[in-house]
């Protein structure tokens, strides 16, 4: 929740000037918030959801005292979900609220706080979640076309790799890279990371660092670890705490003889990898998979109602090359579009060409 909350502060105009650095650890980024008082894309507002919840408990026109008396366990059944519209809020429209927009569109429009940013994810965020799960996270890939799904399966090396990694890539890894790109494009210092430190005693049945497992390392507080740690874990914790505290003090995590952390404006496509072997600059892992996801999000957005107007360049999502099928570039349906990410060469622009 902390990373998602920081992203909301980044796009909340009333919070401007109240902080001077931002750190987003596994903060999502492509999620859609729920407006308080109006429906969105056919989904009920938070007010409507609350009325339905109370009605389901037999409360019609309840008093505040009756609502406060609802057992906390009932509020947590089913468990709230960031991707289920339960926890992220849009409370204003066209200005006037704390949060008026979703995170990725706000960053794309350059509306985020102009502060140095550390942003990153863990290597096995939601390893236990599968795209076939009956949950909001399991539904993220439901909009894949057959062609997109075939390309995804190829990129992930088959069904097993897809099941193991696609939810984490959809919810965390691609959005973090996208926000890093957009923040750097806006001219702000940006530092992307991937955390892949795994204690030898970690008993979970997966490879990689699970969601939130970086926190004892960032705060150099390994006594809070759920399992035994070794000297290499302490070295990682010391390094991460030093990077984070230097960033908090100066806006740049580098210094102190530590391996250089690439600044995304100068070195797009590069991040700092924290692994059991130490910290080192490296290319963004599995960029080919993230490229497909970036194109999927853009394609899904246009299928959802953002059609092309005229040549359409202003409506094509940033960083996507659109090839328009058909003689003369006529578009009868959005499925005539084939989207390909633009190479991460430092320029995040839009190209439109006729196939």
CSV table of C-alpha atoms in Angstrom, one decimal:
chain,number,residue,atom,x,y,z
A,1,UNK,CA,0.0,0.0,0.0
A,2,UNK,CA,2.9,2.4,0.7
A,3,UNK,CA,4.1,2.5,-2.9
A,4,UNK,CA,0.6,3.0,-4.3
A,5,UNK,CA,0.1,5.8,-1.7
A,6,UNK,CA,3.3,7.6,-2.7
A,7,UNK,CA,2.2,7.5,-6.3
A,8,UNK,CA,-1.1,9.2,-5.3
A,9,UNK,CA,0.9,11.9,-3.5
A,10,UNK,CA,3.0,12.3,-6.6
A,11,UNK,CA,-0.1,13.3,-8.6
A,12,UNK,CA,-2.0,15.1,-5.8
A,13,UNK,CA,-1.8,18.8,-6.5
A,14,UNK,CA,-2.5,19.8,-2.9
A,15,UNK,CA,0.5,17.8,-1.8
A,16,UNK,CA,2.9,19.7,-4.1
A,17,UNK,CA,5.8,21.1,-2.2
A,18,UNK,CA,5.2,19.0,0.9
A,19,UNK,CA,7.9,16.5,0.0
A,20,UNK,CA,11.1,16.7,-2.0
A,21,UNK,CA,12.0,13.1,-2.8
A,22,UNK,CA,9.8,10.0,-3.6
A,23,UNK,CA,10.5,6.3,-3.2
A,24,UNK,CA,8.0,3.9,-4.7
A,25,UNK,CA,8.6,0.2,-3.8
A,26,UNK,CA,6.3,-2.2,-5.7
A,27,UNK,CA,3.7,0.5,-6.1
A,28,UNK,CA,1.7,-0.8,-9.1
A,29,UNK,CA,1.0,2.1,-11.6
A,30,UNK,CA,-1.4,0.9,-14.2
A,31,UNK,CA,-4.3,0.4,-11.8
A,32,UNK,CA,-7.5,2.3,-12.1
A,33,UNK,CA,-9.1,4.2,-9.1
A,34,UNK,CA,-12.8,4.3,-8.3
A,35,UNK,CA,-14.5,7.7,-8.3
A,36,UNK,CA,-16.3,8.6,-5.1
A,37,UNK,CA,-19.6,9.9,-6.6
A,38,UNK,CA,-19.8,8.8,-10.2
A,39,UNK,CA,-19.8,5.6,-12.2
A,40,UNK,CA,-16.8,4.9,-14.4
A,41,UNK,CA,-16.8,2.7,-17.5
A,42,UNK,CA,-20.0,1.0,-16.3
A,43,UNK,CA,-18.6,0.3,-12.9
A,44,UNK,CA,-20.4,1.8,-9.8
A,45,UNK,CA,-19.0,4.6,-7.8
A,46,UNK,CA,-17.7,4.2,-4.3
A,47,UNK,CA,-20.9,5.7,-3.0
A,48,UNK,CA,-23.0,3.2,-4.9
A,49,UNK,CA,-20.7,0.3,-3.8
A,50,UNK,CA,-21.2,1.4,-0.2
A,51,UNK,CA,-24.9,1.6,-0.5
A,52,UNK,CA,-25.0,-1.9,-2.0
A,53,UNK,CA,-22.7,-3.2,0.8
A,54,UNK,CA,-25.0,-1.8,3.5
A,55,UNK,CA,-28.1,-3.1,1.8
A,56,UNK,CA,-26.6,-6.5,1.7
A,57,UNK,CA,-26.3,-6.4,5.5
A,58,UNK,CA,-29.9,-5.4,5.8
A,59,UNK,CA,-29.2,-1.8,6.4
A,60,UNK,CA,-31.4,0.7,4.6
A,61,UNK,CA,-30.7,4.4,5.1
A,62,UNK,CA,-28.4,3.4,8.0
A,63,UNK,CA,-27.1,5.9,10.6
A,64,UNK,CA,-23.4,6.6,11.1
A,65,UNK,CA,-23.7,4.6,14.4
A,66,UNK,CA,-25.0,1.5,12.6
A,67,UNK,CA,-22.2,1.7,10.0
A,68,UNK,CA,-19.6,2.0,12.7
A,69,UNK,CA,-21.0,-1.0,14.4
A,70,UNK,CA,-20.4,-3.3,11.4
A,71,UNK,CA,-17.7,-5.9,12.5
A,72,UNK,CA,-14.3,-5.2,10.9
A,73,UNK,CA,-14.2,-8.9,9.8
A,74,UNK,CA,-17.2,-8.2,7.6
A,75,UNK,CA,-15.4,-5.3,5.9
A,76,UNK,CA,-12.6,-7.6,5.0
A,77,UNK,CA,-14.7,-10.3,3.4
A,78,UNK,CA,-13.9,-10.6,0.6
A,79,UNK,CA,-10.5,-9.1,1.1
A,80,UNK,CA,-10.2,-5.6,-0.5
A,81,UNK,CA,-8.0,-5.5,-3.6
A,82,UNK,CA,-6.2,-2.6,-5.4
A,83,UNK,CA,-7.3,-4.0,-8.7
A,84,UNK,CA,-10.8,-4.6,-7.5
A,85,UNK,CA,-11.6,-1.0,-7.1
A,86,UNK,CA,-11.7,-1.1,-3.4
A,87,UNK,CA,-8.7,0.9,-2.2
A,88,UNK,CA,-7.8,3.6,-4.7
A,89,UNK,CA,-9.9,6.7,-5.0
A,90,UNK,CA,-10.6,9.6,-7.4
A,91,UNK,CA,-12.2,12.2,-5.3
A,92,UNK,CA,-12.3,15.1,-7.7
A,93,UNK,CA,-13.1,15.8,-11.3
A,94,UNK,CA,-11.4,18.3,-13.6
A,95,UNK,CA,-9.5,19.7,-10.6
A,96,UNK,CA,-10.6,20.4,-7.1
A,97,UNK,CA,-9.9,17.1,-5.4
A,98,UNK,CA,-6.9,15.5,-3.8
A,99,UNK,CA,-6.6,13.0,-6.7
A,100,UNK,CA,-8.3,13.7,-10.0
A,101,UNK,CA,-6.7,11.2,-12.3
A,102,UNK,CA,-5.1,7.8,-12.5
A,103,UNK,CA,-1.3,7.6,-12.0
A,104,UNK,CA,-0.1,6.6,-15.5
A,105,UNK,CA,-2.1,9.1,-17.4
A,106,UNK,CA,-1.1,11.8,-15.0
A,107,UNK,CA,2.6,10.9,-15.4
A,108,UNK,CA,2.1,10.8,-19.2
A,109,UNK,CA,0.7,14.4,-19.1
A,110,UNK,CA,3.6,15.6,-16.9
A,111,UNK,CA,1.3,16.3,-13.9
A,112,UNK,CA,3.4,14.5,-11.3
A,113,UNK,CA,5.5,16.2,-8.6
A,114,UNK,CA,8.8,17.4,-10.1
A,115,UNK,CA,11.0,15.5,-7.5
A,116,UNK,CA,13.7,12.9,-7.8
A,117,UNK,CA,12.2,9.4,-7.8
A,118,UNK,CA,13.4,5.9,-6.9
A,119,UNK,CA,11.0,3.3,-8.3
A,120,UNK,CA,11.3,-0.4,-8.6
A,121,UNK,CA,10.0,-3.9,-8.0
A,122,UNK,CA,10.9,-7.4,-6.7
A,123,UNK,CA,11.8,-10.3,-8.9
A,124,UNK,CA,8.9,-12.5,-7.9
A,125,UNK,CA,6.2,-10.1,-6.6
A,126,UNK,CA,3.0,-12.1,-6.7
A,127,UNK,CA,4.5,-15.5,-7.5
A,128,UNK,CA,1.5,-17.2,-5.9
A,129,UNK,CA,-1.1,-15.6,-8.3
A,130,UNK,CA,-2.0,-17.1,-11.6
A,131,UNK,CA,-3.7,-15.4,-14.6
A,132,UNK,CA,-6.4,-18.1,-14.3
A,133,UNK,CA,-7.3,-17.1,-10.7
A,134,UNK,CA,-10.8,-15.8,-10.1
A,135,UNK,CA,-9.6,-12.5,-8.7
A,136,UNK,CA,-9.1,-8.9,-9.9
A,137,UNK,CA,-5.4,-9.7,-10.6
A,138,UNK,CA,-6.2,-12.8,-12.5
A,139,UNK,CA,-8.5,-10.8,-14.7
A,140,UNK,CA,-5.8,-8.3,-15.9
A,141,UNK,CA,-5.0,-10.5,-19.0
A,142,UNK,CA,-8.5,-11.3,-19.9
A,143,UNK,CA,-8.5,-8.7,-22.7
A,144,UNK,CA,-5.7,-10.4,-24.6
A,145,UNK,CA,-6.5,-11.1,-28.2
A,146,UNK,CA,-5.6,-14.6,-29.5
A,147,UNK,CA,-2.7,-13.1,-31.3
A,148,UNK,CA,-1.4,-11.3,-28.2
A,149,UNK,CA,-1.8,-14.4,-26.1
A,150,UNK,CA,0.3,-16.4,-28.6
A,151,UNK,CA,3.0,-13.8,-28.5
A,152,UNK,CA,3.0,-13.7,-24.7
A,153,UNK,CA,3.3,-17.5,-24.4
A,154,UNK,CA,6.2,-17.4,-26.8
A,155,UNK,CA,7.9,-14.7,-24.8
A,156,UNK,CA,7.4,-16.5,-21.5
A,157,UNK,CA,8.6,-19.8,-22.9
A,158,UNK,CA,5.2,-21.5,-22.6
A,159,UNK,CA,2.3,-21.8,-20.3
A,160,UNK,CA,4.4,-22.6,-17.1
A,161,UNK,CA,6.5,-19.4,-17.5
A,162,UNK,CA,3.4,-17.4,-18.3
A,163,UNK,CA,1.5,-18.6,-15.3
A,164,UNK,CA,4.5,-18.0,-13.0
A,165,UNK,CA,5.4,-14.4,-14.1
A,166,UNK,CA,2.7,-12.6,-16.1
A,167,UNK,CA,0.7,-11.3,-13.2
A,168,UNK,CA,3.8,-9.7,-11.6
A,169,UNK,CA,4.9,-8.3,-14.9
A,170,UNK,CA,1.4,-6.9,-15.6
A,171,UNK,CA,0.8,-5.4,-12.2
A,172,UNK,CA,4.3,-4.3,-11.1
A,173,UNK,CA,7.3,-4.7,-13.5
A,174,UNK,CA,6.0,-3.1,-16.7
A,175,UNK,CA,4.2,-0.2,-14.8
A,176,UNK,CA,7.4,0.6,-12.9
A,177,UNK,CA,9.4,0.8,-16.1
A,178,UNK,CA,6.7,2.9,-17.8
A,179,UNK,CA,6.6,5.4,-14.9
A,180,UNK,CA,10.4,5.6,-14.8
A,181,UNK,CA,10.4,6.4,-18.5
A,182,UNK,CA,7.7,9.1,-18.2
A,183,UNK,CA,9.3,10.7,-15.1
A,184,UNK,CA,12.7,10.8,-16.9
A,185,UNK,CA,11.0,12.2,-20.0
A,186,UNK,CA,9.6,15.0,-17.9
A,187,UNK,CA,13.2,15.9,-17.0
A,188,UNK,CA,13.3,14.7,-13.4
A,189,UNK,CA,16.0,12.5,-11.8
A,190,UNK,CA,14.8,8.9,-12.0
A,191,UNK,CA,16.4,5.7,-10.6
A,192,UNK,CA,14.9,2.3,-11.4
A,193,UNK,CA,15.8,-0.8,-9.5
A,194,UNK,CA,15.0,-4.6,-9.3
A,195,UNK,CA,15.3,-6.5,-6.0
A,196,UNK,CA,16.4,-10.1,-6.3
A,197,UNK,CA,18.0,-10.8,-2.9
A,198,UNK,CA,16.8,-14.2,-1.5
A,199,UNK,CA,17.9,-15.5,1.9
A,200,UNK,CA,19.2,-19.1,1.7
A,201,UNK,CA,16.7,-20.1,4.4
A,202,UNK,CA,13.7,-18.7,2.5
A,203,UNK,CA,11.2,-21.6,2.5
A,204,UNK,CA,8.7,-20.4,-0.1
A,205,UNK,CA,8.4,-22.7,-3.2
A,206,UNK,CA,9.6,-20.2,-5.8
A,207,UNK,CA,12.7,-18.5,-7.2
A,208,UNK,CA,13.1,-14.8,-6.6
A,209,UNK,CA,12.2,-12.1,-4.1
A,210,UNK,CA,8.5,-12.0,-3.1
A,211,UNK,CA,6.4,-8.9,-2.6
A,212,UNK,CA,7.5,-6.7,0.3
A,213,UNK,CA,10.6,-8.9,1.1
A,214,UNK,CA,12.9,-5.9,0.4
A,215,UNK,CA,11.6,-3.9,3.4
A,216,UNK,CA,13.9,-5.4,6.1
A,217,UNK,CA,16.9,-4.7,3.7
A,218,UNK,CA,15.9,-1.1,2.9
A,219,UNK,CA,15.6,-0.3,6.6
A,220,UNK,CA,18.7,-2.4,7.5
A,221,UNK,CA,16.5,-4.2,10.0
A,222,UNK,CA,17.0,-7.9,9.2
A,223,UNK,CA,15.9,-8.9,12.7
A,224,UNK,CA,12.4,-8.4,11.2
A,225,UNK,CA,13.0,-11.0,8.6
A,226,UNK,CA,10.7,-14.0,8.6
A,227,UNK,CA,13.6,-16.4,8.2
A,228,UNK,CA,17.3,-16.7,9.1
A,229,UNK,CA,19.7,-14.5,7.2
A,230,UNK,CA,23.5,-14.6,6.5
A,231,UNK,CA,26.4,-12.2,6.0
A,232,UNK,CA,25.5,-11.7,2.4
A,233,UNK,CA,22.0,-10.5,3.4
A,234,UNK,CA,23.5,-8.0,5.8
A,235,UNK,CA,25.8,-6.7,3.0
A,236,UNK,CA,22.7,-6.2,0.9
A,237,UNK,CA,20.9,-4.5,3.7
A,238,UNK,CA,23.8,-2.1,4.4
A,239,UNK,CA,24.0,-1.2,0.7
A,240,UNK,CA,20.3,-0.6,0.2
A,241,UNK,CA,20.0,1.5,3.4
A,242,UNK,CA,23.0,3.6,2.3
A,243,UNK,CA,21.5,4.1,-1.2
A,244,UNK,CA,18.1,5.1,0.2
A,245,UNK,CA,19.4,7.4,2.9
A,246,UNK,CA,21.8,9.2,0.5
A,247,UNK,CA,18.9,9.7,-1.9
A,248,UNK,CA,16.8,11.1,0.9
A,249,UNK,CA,19.5,13.6,1.8
A,250,UNK,CA,20.6,14.6,-1.7
A,251,UNK,CA,18.1,13.4,-4.3
A,252,UNK,CA,20.8,11.1,-5.8
A,253,UNK,CA,21.5,7.7,-4.3
A,254,UNK,CA,25.0,7.5,-5.6
A,255,UNK,CA,28.2,8.1,-3.6
A,256,UNK,CA,30.2,6.4,-0.9
A,257,UNK,CA,32.1,4.1,-3.2
A,258,UNK,CA,29.0,2.0,-4.0
A,259,UNK,CA,28.4,0.7,-7.5
A,260,UNK,CA,26.9,3.5,-9.7
A,261,UNK,CA,23.2,3.5,-10.0
A,262,UNK,CA,22.2,4.6,-13.6
A,263,UNK,CA,20.1,7.7,-13.8
A,264,UNK,CA,17.3,6.8,-16.2
A,265,UNK,CA,17.5,10.1,-18.2
A,266,UNK,CA,21.1,9.4,-19.2
A,267,UNK,CA,20.9,5.6,-19.4
A,268,UNK,CA,17.3,4.6,-20.4
A,269,UNK,CA,16.7,0.9,-20.1
A,270,UNK,CA,19.2,0.5,-17.3
A,271,UNK,CA,18.5,-0.1,-13.6
A,272,UNK,CA,20.3,-1.2,-10.4
A,273,UNK,CA,20.0,-4.9,-9.7
A,274,UNK,CA,20.2,-6.0,-6.1
A,275,UNK,CA,21.0,-9.7,-6.0
A,276,UNK,CA,22.8,-12.2,-3.8
A,277,UNK,CA,26.0,-11.3,-5.7
A,278,UNK,CA,25.7,-7.7,-4.7
A,279,UNK,CA,24.4,-4.6,-6.5
A,280,UNK,CA,25.3,-3.7,-10.1
A,281,UNK,CA,23.9,-1.8,-13.0
A,282,UNK,CA,22.1,-4.0,-15.5
A,283,UNK,CA,19.6,-3.8,-18.4
A,284,UNK,CA,15.9,-4.0,-17.4
A,285,UNK,CA,15.3,-7.8,-17.1
A,286,UNK,CA,13.0,-9.5,-19.6
A,287,UNK,CA,12.4,-6.3,-21.5
A,288,UNK,CA,10.9,-8.2,-24.4
A,289,UNK,CA,8.1,-9.4,-22.1
A,290,UNK,CA,7.5,-5.8,-20.8
A,291,UNK,CA,7.4,-4.5,-24.4
A,292,UNK,CA,4.5,-6.9,-25.2
A,293,UNK,CA,2.7,-5.8,-22.0
A,294,UNK,CA,3.2,-2.1,-22.9
A,295,UNK,CA,1.6,-2.7,-26.3
A,296,UNK,CA,-1.2,-4.8,-24.7
A,297,UNK,CA,-2.1,-2.0,-22.4
A,298,UNK,CA,-2.1,0.5,-25.3
A,299,UNK,CA,-4.2,-1.8,-27.5
A,300,UNK,CA,-6.7,-2.5,-24.7
A,301,UNK,CA,-7.1,1.2,-24.0
A,302,UNK,CA,-8.0,1.9,-27.6
A,303,UNK,CA,-10.4,-1.1,-27.8
A,304,UNK,CA,-12.0,0.3,-24.7
A,305,UNK,CA,-13.2,3.4,-26.5
A,306,UNK,CA,-10.3,5.7,-27.3
A,307,UNK,CA,-10.6,5.6,-31.1
A,308,UNK,CA,-8.2,7.4,-33.5
A,309,UNK,CA,-9.3,10.8,-34.6
A,310,UNK,CA,-7.8,11.8,-38.0
A,311,UNK,CA,-4.2,10.7,-38.1
A,312,UNK,CA,-4.5,9.9,-34.5
A,313,UNK,CA,-1.0,10.7,-33.3
A,314,UNK,CA,-2.3,12.7,-30.3
A,315,UNK,CA,-4.3,9.7,-29.0
A,316,UNK,CA,-1.8,7.0,-29.5
A,317,UNK,CA,-0.2,6.0,-26.2
A,318,UNK,CA,3.3,7.3,-25.7
A,319,UNK,CA,6.2,5.0,-26.7
A,320,UNK,CA,4.1,2.9,-29.1
A,321,UNK,CA,4.6,2.5,-32.8
A,322,UNK,CA,1.2,1.9,-34.5
A,323,UNK,CA,1.1,0.2,-37.9
A,324,UNK,CA,-2.2,0.8,-39.6
A,325,UNK,CA,-3.3,-2.1,-41.8
A,326,UNK,CA,-5.3,-1.6,-45.0
A,327,UNK,CA,-4.8,0.4,-48.2
A,328,UNK,CA,-4.8,4.0,-47.5
A,329,UNK,CA,-4.7,3.5,-43.8
A,330,UNK,CA,-8.4,3.1,-43.3
A,331,UNK,CA,-9.4,1.7,-39.9
A,332,UNK,CA,-12.6,-0.2,-39.6
A,333,UNK,CA,-11.9,-1.6,-36.2
A,334,UNK,CA,-9.2,-1.2,-33.6
A,335,UNK,CA,-8.2,-4.9,-34.2
A,336,UNK,CA,-6.7,-3.6,-37.5
A,337,UNK,CA,-4.0,-2.0,-35.4
A,338,UNK,CA,-0.7,-3.8,-34.6
A,339,UNK,CA,1.2,-2.1,-31.8
A,340,UNK,CA,4.9,-2.3,-31.3
A,341,UNK,CA,6.8,-0.6,-28.5
A,342,UNK,CA,9.4,2.0,-29.6
A,343,UNK,CA,12.9,1.0,-28.6
A,344,UNK,CA,14.0,2.5,-25.4
A,345,UNK,CA,16.6,4.9,-26.9
A,346,UNK,CA,16.0,7.8,-24.6
A,347,UNK,CA,13.2,9.3,-26.7
A,348,UNK,CA,9.6,8.4,-25.7
A,349,UNK,CA,7.6,9.6,-28.7
A,350,UNK,CA,4.9,8.4,-31.0
A,351,UNK,CA,5.3,7.2,-34.5
A,352,UNK,CA,2.3,6.4,-36.9
A,353,UNK,CA,2.9,4.7,-40.2
A,354,UNK,CA,1.0,2.8,-42.8
A,355,UNK,CA,1.7,-0.9,-43.2
